[in-house]
Each structure stands twice: as C-alpha cells, then as structure tokens.
CSV table of C-alpha atoms in Angstrom, one decimal:
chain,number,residue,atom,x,y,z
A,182,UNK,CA,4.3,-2.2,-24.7
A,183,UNK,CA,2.9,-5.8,-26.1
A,184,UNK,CA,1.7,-8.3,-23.1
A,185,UNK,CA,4.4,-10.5,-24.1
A,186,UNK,CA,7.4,-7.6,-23.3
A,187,UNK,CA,5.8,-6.4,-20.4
A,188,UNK,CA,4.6,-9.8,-18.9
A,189,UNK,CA,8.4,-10.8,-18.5
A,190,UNK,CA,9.9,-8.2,-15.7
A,191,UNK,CA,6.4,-8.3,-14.3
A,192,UNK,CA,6.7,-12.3,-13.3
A,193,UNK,CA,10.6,-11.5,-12.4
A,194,UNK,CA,9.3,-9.2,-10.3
A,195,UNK,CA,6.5,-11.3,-8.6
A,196,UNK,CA,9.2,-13.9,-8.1
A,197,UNK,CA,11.4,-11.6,-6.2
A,198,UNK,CA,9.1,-10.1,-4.0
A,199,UNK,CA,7.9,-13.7,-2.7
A,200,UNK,CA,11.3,-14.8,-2.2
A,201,UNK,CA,12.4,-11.3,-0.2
A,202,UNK,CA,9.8,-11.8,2.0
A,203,UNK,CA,10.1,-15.5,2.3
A,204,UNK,CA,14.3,-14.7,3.2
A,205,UNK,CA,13.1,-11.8,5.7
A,206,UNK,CA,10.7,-14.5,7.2
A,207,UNK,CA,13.3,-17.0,7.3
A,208,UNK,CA,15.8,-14.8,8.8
A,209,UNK,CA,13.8,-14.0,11.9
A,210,UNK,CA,14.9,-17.7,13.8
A,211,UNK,CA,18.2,-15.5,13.2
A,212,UNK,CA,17.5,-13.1,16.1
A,213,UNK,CA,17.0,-15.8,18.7
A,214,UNK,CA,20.3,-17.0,18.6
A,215,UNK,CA,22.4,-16.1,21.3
A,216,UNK,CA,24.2,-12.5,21.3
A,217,UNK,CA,21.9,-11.3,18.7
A,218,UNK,CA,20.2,-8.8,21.5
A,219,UNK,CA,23.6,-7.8,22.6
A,220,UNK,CA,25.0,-7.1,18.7
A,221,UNK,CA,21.9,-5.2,17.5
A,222,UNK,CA,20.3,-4.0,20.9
A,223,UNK,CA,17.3,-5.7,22.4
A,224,UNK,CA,14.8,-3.0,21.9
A,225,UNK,CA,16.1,-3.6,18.0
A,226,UNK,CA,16.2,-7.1,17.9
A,227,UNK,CA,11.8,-7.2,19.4
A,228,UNK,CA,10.9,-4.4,17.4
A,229,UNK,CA,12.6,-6.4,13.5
A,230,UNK,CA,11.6,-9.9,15.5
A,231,UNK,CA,7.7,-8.5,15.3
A,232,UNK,CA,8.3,-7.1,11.7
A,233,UNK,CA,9.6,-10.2,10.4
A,234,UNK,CA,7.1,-12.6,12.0
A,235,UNK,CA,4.3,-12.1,10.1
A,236,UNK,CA,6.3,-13.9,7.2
A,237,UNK,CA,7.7,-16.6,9.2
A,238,UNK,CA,6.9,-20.3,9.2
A,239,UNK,CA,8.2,-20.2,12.4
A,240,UNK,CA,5.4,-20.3,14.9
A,241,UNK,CA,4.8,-17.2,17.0
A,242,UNK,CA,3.9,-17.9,20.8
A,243,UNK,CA,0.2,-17.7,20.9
A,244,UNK,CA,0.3,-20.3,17.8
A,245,UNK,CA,2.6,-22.3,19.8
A,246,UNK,CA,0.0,-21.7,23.3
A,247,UNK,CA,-3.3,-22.4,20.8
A,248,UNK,CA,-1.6,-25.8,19.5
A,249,UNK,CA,-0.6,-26.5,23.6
A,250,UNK,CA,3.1,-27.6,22.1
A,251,UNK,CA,6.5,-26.3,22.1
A,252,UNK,CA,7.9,-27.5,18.8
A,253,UNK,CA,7.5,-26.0,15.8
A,254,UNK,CA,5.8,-27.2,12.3
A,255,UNK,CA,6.8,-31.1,11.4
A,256,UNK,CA,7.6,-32.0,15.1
A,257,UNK,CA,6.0,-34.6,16.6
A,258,UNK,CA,2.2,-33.4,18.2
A,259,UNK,CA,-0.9,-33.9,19.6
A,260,UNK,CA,-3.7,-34.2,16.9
A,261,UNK,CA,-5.2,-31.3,17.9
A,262,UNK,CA,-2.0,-29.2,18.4
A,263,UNK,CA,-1.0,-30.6,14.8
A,264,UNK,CA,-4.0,-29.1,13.4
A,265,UNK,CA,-3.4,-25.3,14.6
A,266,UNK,CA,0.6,-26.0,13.0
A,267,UNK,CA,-0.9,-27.0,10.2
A,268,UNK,CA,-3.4,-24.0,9.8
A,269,UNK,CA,-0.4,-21.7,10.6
A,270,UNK,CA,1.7,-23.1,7.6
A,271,UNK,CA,-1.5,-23.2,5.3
A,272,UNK,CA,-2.2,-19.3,6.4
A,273,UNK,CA,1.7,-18.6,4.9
A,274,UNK,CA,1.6,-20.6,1.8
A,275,UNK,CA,-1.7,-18.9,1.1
A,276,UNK,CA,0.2,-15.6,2.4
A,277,UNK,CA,3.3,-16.1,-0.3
A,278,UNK,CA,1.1,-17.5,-3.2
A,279,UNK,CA,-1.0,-14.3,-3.1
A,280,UNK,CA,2.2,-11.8,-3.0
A,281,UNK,CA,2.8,-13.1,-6.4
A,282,UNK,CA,-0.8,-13.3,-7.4
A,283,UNK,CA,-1.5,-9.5,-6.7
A,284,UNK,CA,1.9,-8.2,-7.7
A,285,UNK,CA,1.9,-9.8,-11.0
A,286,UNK,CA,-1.2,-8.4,-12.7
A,287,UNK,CA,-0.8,-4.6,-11.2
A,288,UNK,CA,3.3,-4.6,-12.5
A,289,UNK,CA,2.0,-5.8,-15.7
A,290,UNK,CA,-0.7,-3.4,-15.8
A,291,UNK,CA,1.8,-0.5,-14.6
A,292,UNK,CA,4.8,-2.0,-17.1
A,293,UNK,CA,2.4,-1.8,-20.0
A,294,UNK,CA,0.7,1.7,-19.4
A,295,UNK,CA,3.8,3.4,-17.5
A,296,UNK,CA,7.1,1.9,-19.2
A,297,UNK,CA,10.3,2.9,-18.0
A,298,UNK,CA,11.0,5.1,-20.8
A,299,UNK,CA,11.3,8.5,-22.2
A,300,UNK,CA,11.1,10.3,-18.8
A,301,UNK,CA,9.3,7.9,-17.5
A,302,UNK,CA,11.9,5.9,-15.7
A,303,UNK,CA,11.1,7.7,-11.8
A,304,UNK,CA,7.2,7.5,-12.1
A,305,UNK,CA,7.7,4.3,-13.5
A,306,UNK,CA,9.9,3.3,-10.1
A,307,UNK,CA,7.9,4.7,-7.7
A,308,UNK,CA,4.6,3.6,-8.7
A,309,UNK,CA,6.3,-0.1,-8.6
A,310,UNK,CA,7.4,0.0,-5.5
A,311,UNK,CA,4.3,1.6,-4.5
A,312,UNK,CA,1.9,-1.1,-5.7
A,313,UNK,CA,4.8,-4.1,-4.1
A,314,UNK,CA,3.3,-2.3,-0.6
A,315,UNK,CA,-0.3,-2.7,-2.2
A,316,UNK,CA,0.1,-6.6,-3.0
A,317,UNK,CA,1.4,-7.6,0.3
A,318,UNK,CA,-1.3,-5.8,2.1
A,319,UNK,CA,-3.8,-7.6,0.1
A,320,UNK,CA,-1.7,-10.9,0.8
A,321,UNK,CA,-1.5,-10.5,4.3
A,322,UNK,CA,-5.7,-9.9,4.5
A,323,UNK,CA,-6.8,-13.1,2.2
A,324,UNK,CA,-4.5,-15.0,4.8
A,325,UNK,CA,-5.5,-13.6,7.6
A,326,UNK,CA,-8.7,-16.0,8.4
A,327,UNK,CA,-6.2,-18.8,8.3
A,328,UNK,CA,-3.7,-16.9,10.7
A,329,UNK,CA,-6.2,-16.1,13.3
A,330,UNK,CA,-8.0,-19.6,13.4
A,331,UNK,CA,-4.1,-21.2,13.7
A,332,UNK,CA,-4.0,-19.1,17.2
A,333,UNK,CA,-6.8,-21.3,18.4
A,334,UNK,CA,-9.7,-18.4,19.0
A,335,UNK,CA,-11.2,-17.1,15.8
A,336,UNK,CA,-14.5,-16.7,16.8
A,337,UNK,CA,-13.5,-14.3,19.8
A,338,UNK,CA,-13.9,-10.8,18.5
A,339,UNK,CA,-12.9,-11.9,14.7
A,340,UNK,CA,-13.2,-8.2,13.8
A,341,UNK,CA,-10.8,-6.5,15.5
A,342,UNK,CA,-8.6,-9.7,15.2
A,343,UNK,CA,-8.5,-9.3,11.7
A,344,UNK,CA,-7.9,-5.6,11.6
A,345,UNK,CA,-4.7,-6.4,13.9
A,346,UNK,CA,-3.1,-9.2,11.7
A,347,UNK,CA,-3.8,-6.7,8.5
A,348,UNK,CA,-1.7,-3.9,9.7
A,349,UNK,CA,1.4,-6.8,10.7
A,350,UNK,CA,4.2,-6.9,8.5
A,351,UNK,CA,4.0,-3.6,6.2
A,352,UNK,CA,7.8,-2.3,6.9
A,353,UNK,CA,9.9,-5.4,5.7
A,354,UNK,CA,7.5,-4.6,2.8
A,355,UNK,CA,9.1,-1.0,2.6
A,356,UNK,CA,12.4,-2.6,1.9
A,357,UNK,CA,11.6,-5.5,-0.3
A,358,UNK,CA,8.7,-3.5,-2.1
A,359,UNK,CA,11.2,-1.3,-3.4
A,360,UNK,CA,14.3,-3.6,-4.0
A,361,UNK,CA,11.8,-5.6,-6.1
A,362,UNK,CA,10.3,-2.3,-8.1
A,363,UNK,CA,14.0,-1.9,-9.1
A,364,UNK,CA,15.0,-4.9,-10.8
A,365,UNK,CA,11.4,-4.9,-12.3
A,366,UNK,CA,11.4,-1.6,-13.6
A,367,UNK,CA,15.3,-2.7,-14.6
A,368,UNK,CA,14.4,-5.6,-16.3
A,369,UNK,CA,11.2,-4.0,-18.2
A,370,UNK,CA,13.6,-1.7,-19.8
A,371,UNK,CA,15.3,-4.2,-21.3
A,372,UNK,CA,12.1,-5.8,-23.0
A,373,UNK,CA,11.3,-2.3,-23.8
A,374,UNK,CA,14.0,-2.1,-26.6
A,375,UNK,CA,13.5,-3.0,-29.7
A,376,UNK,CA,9.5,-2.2,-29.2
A,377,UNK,CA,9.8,0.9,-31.7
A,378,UNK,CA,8.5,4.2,-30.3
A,379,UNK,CA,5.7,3.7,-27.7
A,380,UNK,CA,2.7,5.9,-27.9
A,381,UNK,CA,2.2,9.3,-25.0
A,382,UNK,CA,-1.3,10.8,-24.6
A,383,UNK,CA,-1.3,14.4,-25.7
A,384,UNK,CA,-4.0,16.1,-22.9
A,385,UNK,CA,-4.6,19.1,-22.4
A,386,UNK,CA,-3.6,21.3,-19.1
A,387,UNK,CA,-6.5,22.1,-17.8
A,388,UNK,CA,-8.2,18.9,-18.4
A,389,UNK,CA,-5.4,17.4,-16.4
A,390,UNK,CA,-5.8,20.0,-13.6
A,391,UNK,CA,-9.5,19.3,-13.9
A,392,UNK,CA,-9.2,16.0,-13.4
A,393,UNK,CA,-6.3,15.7,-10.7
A,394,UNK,CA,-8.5,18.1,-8.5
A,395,UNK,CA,-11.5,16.0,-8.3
A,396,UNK,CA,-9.5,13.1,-7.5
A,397,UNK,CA,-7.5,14.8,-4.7
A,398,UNK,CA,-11.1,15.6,-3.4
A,399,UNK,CA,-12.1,11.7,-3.0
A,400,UNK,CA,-8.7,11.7,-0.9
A,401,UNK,CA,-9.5,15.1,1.3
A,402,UNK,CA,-12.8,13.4,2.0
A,403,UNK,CA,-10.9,10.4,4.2
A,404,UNK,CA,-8.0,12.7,5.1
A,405,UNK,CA,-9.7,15.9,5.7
A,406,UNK,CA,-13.9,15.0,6.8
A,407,UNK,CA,-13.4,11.4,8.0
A,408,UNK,CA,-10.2,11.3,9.8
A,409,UNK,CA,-11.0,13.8,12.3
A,410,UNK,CA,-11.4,12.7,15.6
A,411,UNK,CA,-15.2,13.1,16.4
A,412,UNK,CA,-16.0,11.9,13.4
A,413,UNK,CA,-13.4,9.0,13.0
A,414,UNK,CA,-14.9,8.3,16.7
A,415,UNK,CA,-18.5,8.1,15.5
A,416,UNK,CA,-17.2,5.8,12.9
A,417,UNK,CA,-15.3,3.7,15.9
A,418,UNK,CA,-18.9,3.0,17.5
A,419,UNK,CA,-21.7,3.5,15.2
A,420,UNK,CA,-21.6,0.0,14.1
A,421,UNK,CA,-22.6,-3.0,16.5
A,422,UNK,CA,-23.9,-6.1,16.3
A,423,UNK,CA,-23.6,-9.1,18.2
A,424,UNK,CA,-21.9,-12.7,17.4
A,425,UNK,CA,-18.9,-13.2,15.4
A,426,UNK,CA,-18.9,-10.0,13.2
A,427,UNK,CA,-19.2,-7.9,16.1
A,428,UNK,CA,-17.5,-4.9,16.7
A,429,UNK,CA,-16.3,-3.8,13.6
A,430,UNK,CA,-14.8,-0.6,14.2
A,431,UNK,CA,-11.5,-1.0,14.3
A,432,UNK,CA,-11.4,-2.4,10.4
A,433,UNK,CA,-13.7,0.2,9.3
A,434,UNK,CA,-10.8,2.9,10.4
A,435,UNK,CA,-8.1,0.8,8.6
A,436,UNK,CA,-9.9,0.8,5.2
A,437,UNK,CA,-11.5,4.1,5.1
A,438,UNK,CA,-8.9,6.9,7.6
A,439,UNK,CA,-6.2,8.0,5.6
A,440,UNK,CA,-4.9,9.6,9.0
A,441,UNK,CA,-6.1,11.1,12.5
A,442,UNK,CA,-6.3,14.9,13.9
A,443,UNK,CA,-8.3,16.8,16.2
A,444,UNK,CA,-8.2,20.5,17.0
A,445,UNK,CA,-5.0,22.2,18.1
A,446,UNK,CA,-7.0,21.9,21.9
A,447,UNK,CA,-3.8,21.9,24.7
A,448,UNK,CA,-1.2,22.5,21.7
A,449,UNK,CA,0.9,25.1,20.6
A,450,UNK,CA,-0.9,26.5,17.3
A,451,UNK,CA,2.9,26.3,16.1
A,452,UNK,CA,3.2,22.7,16.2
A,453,UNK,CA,-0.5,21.6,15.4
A,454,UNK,CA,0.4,23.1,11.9
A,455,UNK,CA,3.9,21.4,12.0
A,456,UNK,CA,2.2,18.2,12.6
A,457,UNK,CA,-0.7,18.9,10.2
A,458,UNK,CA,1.8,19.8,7.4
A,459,UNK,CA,2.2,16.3,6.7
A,460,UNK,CA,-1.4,15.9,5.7
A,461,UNK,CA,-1.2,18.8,3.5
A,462,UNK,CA,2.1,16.7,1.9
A,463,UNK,CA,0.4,13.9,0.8
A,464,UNK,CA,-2.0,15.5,-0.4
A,465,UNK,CA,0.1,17.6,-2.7
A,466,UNK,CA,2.0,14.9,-3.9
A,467,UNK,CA,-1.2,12.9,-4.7
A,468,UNK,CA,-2.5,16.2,-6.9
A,469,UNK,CA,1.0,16.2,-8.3
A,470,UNK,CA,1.0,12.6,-9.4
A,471,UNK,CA,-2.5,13.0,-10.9
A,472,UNK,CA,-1.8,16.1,-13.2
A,473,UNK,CA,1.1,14.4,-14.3
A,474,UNK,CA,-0.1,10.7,-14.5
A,475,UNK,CA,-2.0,11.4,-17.8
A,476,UNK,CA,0.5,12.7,-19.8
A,477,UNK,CA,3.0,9.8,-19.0
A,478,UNK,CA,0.3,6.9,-19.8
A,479,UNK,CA,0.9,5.3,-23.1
A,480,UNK,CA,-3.1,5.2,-22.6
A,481,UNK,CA,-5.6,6.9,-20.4
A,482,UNK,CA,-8.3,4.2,-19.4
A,483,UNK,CA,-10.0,3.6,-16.4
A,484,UNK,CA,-8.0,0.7,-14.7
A,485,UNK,CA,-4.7,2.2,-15.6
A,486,UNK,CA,-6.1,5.9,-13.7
A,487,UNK,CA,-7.6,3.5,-10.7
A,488,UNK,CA,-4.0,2.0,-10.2
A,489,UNK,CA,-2.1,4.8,-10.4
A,490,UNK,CA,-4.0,6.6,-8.3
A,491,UNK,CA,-3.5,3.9,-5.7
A,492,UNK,CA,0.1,3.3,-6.4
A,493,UNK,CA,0.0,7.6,-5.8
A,494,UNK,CA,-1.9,7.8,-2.5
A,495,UNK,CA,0.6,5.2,-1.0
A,496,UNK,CA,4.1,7.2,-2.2
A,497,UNK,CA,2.1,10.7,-0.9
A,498,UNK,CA,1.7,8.2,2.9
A,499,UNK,CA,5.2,7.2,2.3
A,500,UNK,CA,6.2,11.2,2.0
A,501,UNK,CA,3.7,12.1,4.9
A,502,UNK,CA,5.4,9.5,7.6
A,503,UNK,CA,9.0,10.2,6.9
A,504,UNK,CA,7.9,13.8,7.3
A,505,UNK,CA,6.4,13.1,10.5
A,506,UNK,CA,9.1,11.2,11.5
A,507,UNK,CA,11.9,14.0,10.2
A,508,UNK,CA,9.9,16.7,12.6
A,509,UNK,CA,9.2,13.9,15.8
A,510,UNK,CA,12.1,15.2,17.8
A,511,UNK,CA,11.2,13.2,20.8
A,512,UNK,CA,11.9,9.7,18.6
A,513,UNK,CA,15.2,10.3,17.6
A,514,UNK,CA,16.7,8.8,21.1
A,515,UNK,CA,14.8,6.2,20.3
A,516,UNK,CA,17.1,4.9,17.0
A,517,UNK,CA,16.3,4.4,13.3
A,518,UNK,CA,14.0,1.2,14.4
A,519,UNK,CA,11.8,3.3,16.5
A,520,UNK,CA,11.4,5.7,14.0
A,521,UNK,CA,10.5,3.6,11.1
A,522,UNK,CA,7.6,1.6,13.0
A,523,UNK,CA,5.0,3.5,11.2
A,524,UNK,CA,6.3,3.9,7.5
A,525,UNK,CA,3.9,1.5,5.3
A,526,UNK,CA,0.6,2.1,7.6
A,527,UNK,CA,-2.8,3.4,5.7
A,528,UNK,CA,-2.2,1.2,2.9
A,529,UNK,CA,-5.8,-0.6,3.0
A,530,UNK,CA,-7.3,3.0,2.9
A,531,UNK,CA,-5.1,4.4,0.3
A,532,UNK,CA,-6.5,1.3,-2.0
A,533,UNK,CA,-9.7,1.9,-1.1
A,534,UNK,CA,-9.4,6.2,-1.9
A,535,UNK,CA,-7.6,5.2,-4.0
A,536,UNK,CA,-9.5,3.9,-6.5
A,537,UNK,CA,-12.3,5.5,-6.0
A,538,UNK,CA,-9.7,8.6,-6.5
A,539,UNK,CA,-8.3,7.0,-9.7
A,540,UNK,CA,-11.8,6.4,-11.1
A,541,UNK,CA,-13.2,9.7,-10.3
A,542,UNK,CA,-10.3,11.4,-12.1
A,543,UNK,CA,-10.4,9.3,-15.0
A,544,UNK,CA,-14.0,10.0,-15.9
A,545,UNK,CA,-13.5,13.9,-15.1
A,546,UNK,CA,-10.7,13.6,-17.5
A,547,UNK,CA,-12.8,12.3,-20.4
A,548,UNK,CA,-15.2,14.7,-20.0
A,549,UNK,CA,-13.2,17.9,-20.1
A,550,UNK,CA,-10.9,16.2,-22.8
A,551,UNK,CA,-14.6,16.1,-24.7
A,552,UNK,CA,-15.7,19.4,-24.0
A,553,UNK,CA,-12.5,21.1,-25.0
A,554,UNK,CA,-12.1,19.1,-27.8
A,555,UNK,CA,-16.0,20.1,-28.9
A,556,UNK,CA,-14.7,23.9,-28.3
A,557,UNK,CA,-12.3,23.7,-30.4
A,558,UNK,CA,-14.0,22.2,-33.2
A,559,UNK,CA,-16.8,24.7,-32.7
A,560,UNK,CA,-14.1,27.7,-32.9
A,561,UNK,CA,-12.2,25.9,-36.0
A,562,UNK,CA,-15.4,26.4,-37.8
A,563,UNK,CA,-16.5,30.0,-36.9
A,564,UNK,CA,-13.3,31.2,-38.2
A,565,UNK,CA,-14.0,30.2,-42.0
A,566,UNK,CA,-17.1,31.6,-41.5
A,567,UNK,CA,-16.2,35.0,-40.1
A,568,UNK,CA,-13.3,35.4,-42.7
C-alpha cells in the first residue's frame, strides 16, 4: 500500500488513541463524586482510580503534598507550589503528544507491510492493537522525568522511581489500544480499495520455520535463562553505584524479564506446570506469529520483521496473563478488577526481545531463503545435464 493510503487510518488512528486516553484521564475526577464507591464498590473504584491516574491532569496526592497546596492546576499558588503544577501538566502534554508520535509511525509501518486484506484482516488487528500497548509504554517513559520531578523528589532514588511510573497506566491501554486498532484497521481497509492487487511474499516453509525458531530463541533467552529467580536476582543486585543513577535494578527487570519462576520447591509438581504453562503459551504463540508473519508481509525487510516481532511478543503476554488469570482460582472472589490488574505488564521487555527477536529472524530468513534458492538453481542445472 502507497504512503499516501496507508498514512490516512494511521493518523485516525493516532488521533483516537490520544483522545481515549485523554477521556479515561478525564473521567477519573468521576469517581470522586459522591456514591461512586457505593455504585461500583470501593475496592473497584481505588483499583480504576489508580489505572486512570496516570493520564489525568488532575493532580495525584503526592503532586499535590510536593507543590504544599490543595488546589489543582490554574488555582491560585505559591511560586514554588506553581512550579511542581506546572511540571505535572508539562509531564502529560509531553505524555499525550508522544502517544501520537509513537503510534503513528509503527501503524503506518504495520498498515503498509500488513494491510487488512486477503486473510490478513486478524493479523492485521492484532498486531494494531498490540503496538497501541507499545506506544503508550514508550509515552508514559519519555514523560516520566517530568512526572517524577512534579512530585517534588527526583533526585531520591530516580531509578527505581522511574521503573514505578513506567509500569503505571498499561490496562486503560488494554481497552483503548484495541478500540483504536479497530477503527484503524477499519479505516485502512477502506483506503485499501481501489489500490489494485497488493503484493504477498512467496517463502518457503522451512525458511520460515528456520527463521521463527531462532527468533523464539532471543525470547526463551529472557523468558526461559533470565527470568529465573536466581538469576533475575543476580540481575536485581549486581549493579550499584552511588548518586542519582543508583540502584538500578528494578528497571533492568522491567526491560529485560519477560516473566519470573523458580523451581517447583514447596509446590505441588501439578500446579508448578499449571502455572508454568503460561510461559510455554506465549511462547508458542510468538513461534506461531513468526512462521506466519512472512508470508502475510507485502515485503520481508528488517523494520517490518523488528515490529512484528514486537507487536507478537506483546499478543503472546496478553495470551499468557489471561491464562494465568483463567487458572488463578483464588482471584476470582476478588471480581473482574482484581483480575485484570496484571494484563498489559512486560511490555518494555517484550520491545526490547522483541526486536532483537524480529531482527534475528529477519536475517535467518534471508539466509535460508538464499541458500534454498542456490539449491535449487544448482539442482535446475544438474538435471539437463544428467538427461
């Protein structure tokens, strides 16, 4: 599909994203009114109120202690309290502008190589909604900085600071990630018509296998090697320092652990391999998506492997927690709210594997598409000469 076509559902769909999450955001003051806790439950109502803040321009209460006032942005202040409100709104309009500036590029990238067309209408779907997870993620870490020094100590433990804002605000992106990959994918097939018949790579089987099993390899490596516990504890404390990059620990396990198991030690062998058979999901749907991705590009290059590798690591965490959560018996008295705290987690590490994944599989691709290609030259011409 021509930049032009795809371009147009990928800025519809950039638009929409920012303006869900600037709604949800807006919504939150909702839950303060009175009888809200009552209507929904109060357990509910502090369990959305902390999903929704993060995309709030209404001040949360350390912002509010750091500033030393009780109104909110635009009331009257102190100059110093004024400053923290002001650093508070800049961290969201630098949160909201960068939704749109990471969605737009990837759904373009996505809409181009993967249109919704000709069977490719789910993959096309699902990896949108995927990468809407991606681009808040990355929104929510550019604007981070901003959000911590608004709370008035940013240079106490920054680290582990910044690994704590990160992981805020991935489920409203569940919700909104996916309403959003809808009316994209929606709206890019109706620029798709009239395009005339758009291009499939022919590769072969094996090459595909080939390829989709050294990807899922890079993946094994954080799921399998690095996520278990002695060694995701070594990784917890091996780095130190002193000052204000101290202590990084905590954002190395958010960017490189995929997950986190130990040894069925104390358990039931029984339910350490019920628990463990989420793992072995995602990685099955990330091998999945890779033998398949290939054949459903318009084009195999590099960027267009590295995304969809991404956008296929997050939907095979996606499958993984509402797995977990299916076979986590002792939630389920604690209601849909309690259950869904978890779904969007391990996206920094799935971009992170992710590409690497993407990257790895694209090059193993070209190089067994080469080599059977060079076969089967080599055996076109032997047959003349034997007959």
């Amino acid at each position: 599909m021509a930049y032009g076509r795809a371009a147009i559902p990928a800025l519809i769909g950039g638009v929409l994203l920012t303006a869900l999450l600037w709604w949800a955001g807006a919504s939150a003051q909702a839950l303060h009114l009175p009888g809200t806790a009552d209507a929904i439950g109060g357990r509910a109502a502090a369990d959305l109120q902390q999903w929704l803040t993060p995309w709030s321009y209404d001040p949360p209460a350390s912002v509010r202690f750091g500033a030393g006032v009780s109104g909110g942005i635009g009331e009257a202040t102190g100059t110093d309290g004024s400053r923290y409100l002001d650093l508070y709104a800049t961290a969201l309009q630098i949160r909201f502008a960068a939704v749109f500036a990471f969605f737009v590029p990837g759904a373009l990238l996505l809409v181009r190589r993967l249109p919704p067309v000709h069977g490719r209408m789910p993959a096309a779907l699902l990896a949108t909604w995927a990468w809407g997870l991606v681009a808040g993620t990355l929104a929510v870490t550019v604007s981070a900085p901003w959000l911590i020094a608004a709370q008035g100590h940013g240079s106490y433990r920054f680290l582990p600071q910044l690994a704590s804002v990160i992981s805020s605000g991935r489920q409203i992106l569940v919700v909104t990630a996916l309403v959003t990959a809808a009316v994209t994918v929606f709206a890019a097939r109706i620029t798709a018509k009239g395009a005339g018949p758009l291009p499939q790579e022919i590769v072969p089987a094996r090459a595909a296998r080939l390829a989709a099993s050294a990807g899922i390899a890079v993946i094994a490596l954080s799921l399998v090697v690095l996520s278990y516990q002695s060694v995701a504890a070594a990784l917890q404390t091996a780095f130190t320092g002193g000052g204000l990059l101290a202590e990084p620990g905590d954002l190395l396990r958010q960017w490189l652990l995929l997950g986190a198991w130990a040894g069925p030690a104390g358990a039931p062998l029984g339910d350490w391999l019920l628990y463990r058979a989420a793992d072995v999901l995602l990685l099955a749907v990330v091998w999945w998506a890779l033998r398949r991705l290939p054949g459903l590009l318009t084009r195999v290059t590099v960027p267009a492997m590295a995304i969809g590798a991404v956008c296929a690591t997050v939907l095979g965490l996606l499958a993984s927690q509402v797995l977990r959560v299916a076979t986590d018996g002792a939630g389920m008295r604690w209601g849909l709210i309690y259950l869904s705290a978890n779904l969007g987690g391990g996206v920094p590490a799935a971009l992170v594997w992710g590409l690497v994944s993407g990257v790895t599989a694209a090059v193993t691709l070209r190089v067994a598409v080469a080599r059977t290609r060079t076969a089967d030259a080599a055996a076109s011409v032997q047959e003349p000469a034997a007959q």
